[in-house]
Each structure stands twice: as C-alpha cells, then as structure tokens.
Amino acid sequence: MEKGTFPIDRFQQMQTPFYYYDIPLLNQTLQTLQDQLRAHPDYHLHYAVKANANPAILRHIQEAGFGADCVSGGEIQAALDAGFSPQSIVFAGVGKADWEIQLALRAQIHSFNVESIPELEVINQLAVEMQQTANVSLRINPDVGAHTHHNITTGRAENKFGIAMDRMKDTIRQALAMSNVRFVGLHFHIGSQILQMDDFVALAQRINELQDRLEQAGIRDIRHINVGGGLGIDYTDPNGHPIPTFGDYFQTYATHLRLRPGQQLHFELGRAVVGQMGTLITRCLYVKPTATRQFAIVDAGMTDLIRPALYDAYHRIENITSSEPEETYDVVGPICESSDVFVRDHRMNRTQRGDLIAIRSAGAYGEIMASRYNLRRLPGSYTSDEI
Ligand code: LLP
C-alpha cells in the first residue's frame, strides 16, 4: 500500500506533534455527500460536531450546507460561532444540564433529541419559564446490535441511551400532553464505525415495525425520523478508500426504510465526514531496542490520540521521511502508561531519531479527545490551506 502524500519540507520546520487536515479531501468528501443527497431531497445531514470541532473544519462543513448534531452547550456554541443556522442544529445527550437546555431554547434550535421522561419534563418546565416551545424528538433504544467495538455500540437494551421501544407509546402521549414541547420526531443511533450495511438494514426494519405499531395506536404525523450516524471508514487502507461509501449507505435506507408521505429523514454522520482527512504528524524521539522488541518512541502519545489506547483501534502508521527497508517496531508514545501504544509489531521503513511519522485516519475523535494528562501541551492543528 502506498504512503500518503504530505508537504514534508514544511512539516520538517514545524513543532510536532500536530494534526494536519487535508482540505481538498474534506471538500471532495462534502461534494460526494452533496451529490449523493441530491437524489434524496427528503434527507438531511447534521454533521456530528463531537467528531471534530476544529473551527476551520466546522466552517467548511457549514459552507457545504449541512447542519450540526451537538451533544453539549459547548458544541451548540461552536456550531453557532461557525455559522450553522440554529434551525439546522439538533441537540442530543443523556444528561443535558439546565444551562445547555436554556442555551438551545434561546437559540431556537431545530430539535432536542430527548432520552428520558425526566428530561422531557425539565425541558418543558424551562420552556414554560422562557415562554418558548421546544421541538422534541424522542430517542428510542431499538435494541439493535452493531458489529463494532463494545465501547461504541449504543443501541442495545443494556446501554444508557434512549427510551425502550415498549415505553414509546406512553412517552409520546406524555410529550403530547405537555404545554411547551412539540413532539416532532423519533431519533435512533446504534453505534459507530459500522461497515456492515446489514446493521443499518436491521435498524430500518425496527423503525418500520415501530411506525406500524404507533399508527395502530393512533399516533401519526411524525414529521422527522433521525437515524443517527455510525457509518465507518477504512482505517487499513485510507489511500484506497479516502471517501466512504455514502451511496450504499443512503441507498440502504432508501430501500429498507418505509418513510411516510412528507416524512423527513435525518442523519448525524461524524467519522465518515472527517475521519480520512486528518493525520497526526509526530516525530521519532528515540529508537530503543530491547531483548525482544524494538520500540519507536514518538513525541505524540495517547494524550494526542487516545483511540488505540481506549478502543484498541487500528490506525495506519507510516514513516514518511524514510524509504529504508522495513523493520518491525512497536510505535509508542512518551506517556507514563503502559497502554500508551499506537501499534505493536508494525512493519515500517527503518526509523531513526528525527523521522516524521504519520498516523493516518485521525480526523475523527482525534484532536477533540486530546487531553493534558502529564501536563503535556495540546497538539497543534493546521489545515492544508495554512501551510
Ligand atoms: N449521533 C449520536 C447520537 C452519536 O452518539 C454519535 C456518536 C454520532 C451521531 C456520530 O457517530 P459517527 O457517525 O461518528 O460514528 N470516540 C469514539 C466514537 C464515539 C461515538 C459516539 N457517538 C471513537 O473514537 O471511535
């Protein structure tokens, strides 16, 4: 597999580690989404801000005409600052604080994705106080498994997310009886980094069942169905598959989900939009051979990209300044934790101190999950337009 192409001369001058965002690839991805969505005028995409809230990235996504999916007051503010229209913002999360609900009410966002009856009551109460009406979609736990990492499946009955299917009718009736909430839709999300379309088929079928049951109970006119996000990316071959299979993804829903006349379908994609355009650039500090292994110790660690340590996630790693024969390395960071390992037994061009190492497919859940543990500096970030 070929390496990515990067402005290595510029990188040599820069302080590492930093995230590098390939704006032409982001724009091609956004263009592909626009092209695919043109065939489906009732489909609406809200970018999941949690994947990457870098202001430059948010602005490109907003300019492409997409909405925002937010899970905190901070994300709502970042979306507004980037120019997203309040009417394009949906707000999810199991634990919305009062100030976050008030911020969303003041901004008059499109809708709240509500996860419990106590939350519904608080939203209604705060809306009464502010003399507002809150649009709410109810998040339903469809009890559909997804073939992905345990920590990022969300749609099973044991997860904390959503309202159980069999509580649905009662919950909708309660919402309909409240003075200052307007029930507008149903929301679902089954997990993340999903590559098997069958998982989305299963969700679509669950939604069909649920809509049939609700209609039998006299609950009609549900304007919005929101199927969340979750479409995965190819971490092993980012050059071969830089843009996810959006066509198949939307077609899966078009084929299997029975929308009612006038019903609008919403998506909350995060990783698939920004994953491949980001790379973490780091420098090799030391090569340390031991009796059994050879460690390439780099200046990025789990504080800069936590996915390998937290989820055992694989990211493709390349030495972009060496074309020497390959050797086997454990690529590790400098943090005082044994889990601070990016990859083990990795074949990579012979590496020495000062070499630049690219950790690929790091545009989603990379920079945004960085921490200052060990009192490290946060990683830098640059778009290809800037350097
Ligand atoms: N909508 C809801 C309700 C979500 O919980 C999520 C992600 C998304 C949309 C966007 O999902 P995406 O299209 O990006 O798969 N930090 C983990 C991923 C956590 C995902 C959390 N929820 C990782 O690095 O893999």
XYZ file of C-alpha atoms and ligand atoms in Angstrom, residues 46-51 69-71 90 92-93 113 115 139 148-149 151-154 161 187-194 200 226-232 235 249 267-274 305-308 310-311 313 315 364-366 368-369, ligand 1:
86
model
C -26.330 17.068 10.505
C -22.594 16.751 10.985
C -21.779 15.229 14.401
C -19.631 18.001 15.876
C -18.251 15.630 18.518
C -16.020 14.035 15.873
C -25.568 17.493 15.595
C -24.484 18.693 19.034
C -24.203 16.969 22.407
C -30.132 19.052 16.705
C -28.698 15.039 21.826
C -27.275 13.625 25.041
C -33.236 14.540 20.920
C -33.571 10.482 26.100
C -34.573 8.870 21.196
C -18.339 -2.747 16.131
C -16.322 -2.230 19.280
C -17.483 0.643 23.837
C -19.063 2.315 20.830
C -22.295 0.350 20.425
C -25.189 2.328 21.771
C -29.114 5.647 25.725
C -34.369 9.517 16.931
C -32.099 6.447 16.825
C -28.391 5.694 16.831
C -26.976 2.179 17.007
C -23.238 2.765 17.248
C -20.170 3.957 15.424
C -17.598 2.663 12.882
C -20.205 0.391 11.310
C -28.472 -0.294 9.145
C -33.421 10.638 12.643
C -31.270 7.536 12.228
C -28.146 8.961 13.880
C -24.726 8.305 12.414
C -22.279 5.437 12.560
C -21.032 4.883 9.011
C -17.442 3.658 9.297
C -8.663 2.551 8.665
C -25.367 3.935 2.903
C -28.552 11.660 9.548
C -25.856 12.513 12.071
C -22.604 11.423 10.469
C -19.335 12.343 12.134
C -16.458 9.970 11.438
C -17.397 9.356 7.806
C -17.235 13.102 7.079
C -13.916 13.981 8.716
C -4.800 10.397 20.000
C -6.448 8.131 22.544
C -8.272 5.736 20.189
C -5.634 2.947 20.146
C -9.038 3.291 24.620
C -10.570 1.059 21.948
C -8.265 0.971 17.455
C -4.568 3.487 12.647
C -12.423 11.999 13.732
C -12.222 11.627 17.518
C -8.561 12.624 17.435
C -11.111 16.666 20.025
C -10.333 13.883 22.515
N -25.275 10.556 16.764
C -25.175 10.101 18.031
C -26.350 10.106 18.870
C -23.936 9.636 18.497
O -23.836 9.182 19.741
C -22.795 9.633 17.651
C -21.501 9.179 18.113
C -22.960 10.117 16.346
C -24.215 10.557 15.937
C -21.831 10.171 15.358
O -21.359 8.903 15.075
P -20.332 8.635 13.878
O -21.034 8.929 12.573
O -19.155 9.499 14.076
O -19.999 7.185 14.020
N -14.892 8.206 20.258
C -15.315 7.018 19.525
C -16.621 7.213 18.821
C -17.733 7.617 19.739
C -19.010 7.874 19.014
C -20.035 8.464 19.912
N -21.281 8.769 19.296
C -14.207 6.619 18.567
O -13.159 7.272 18.567
O -14.320 5.653 17.824
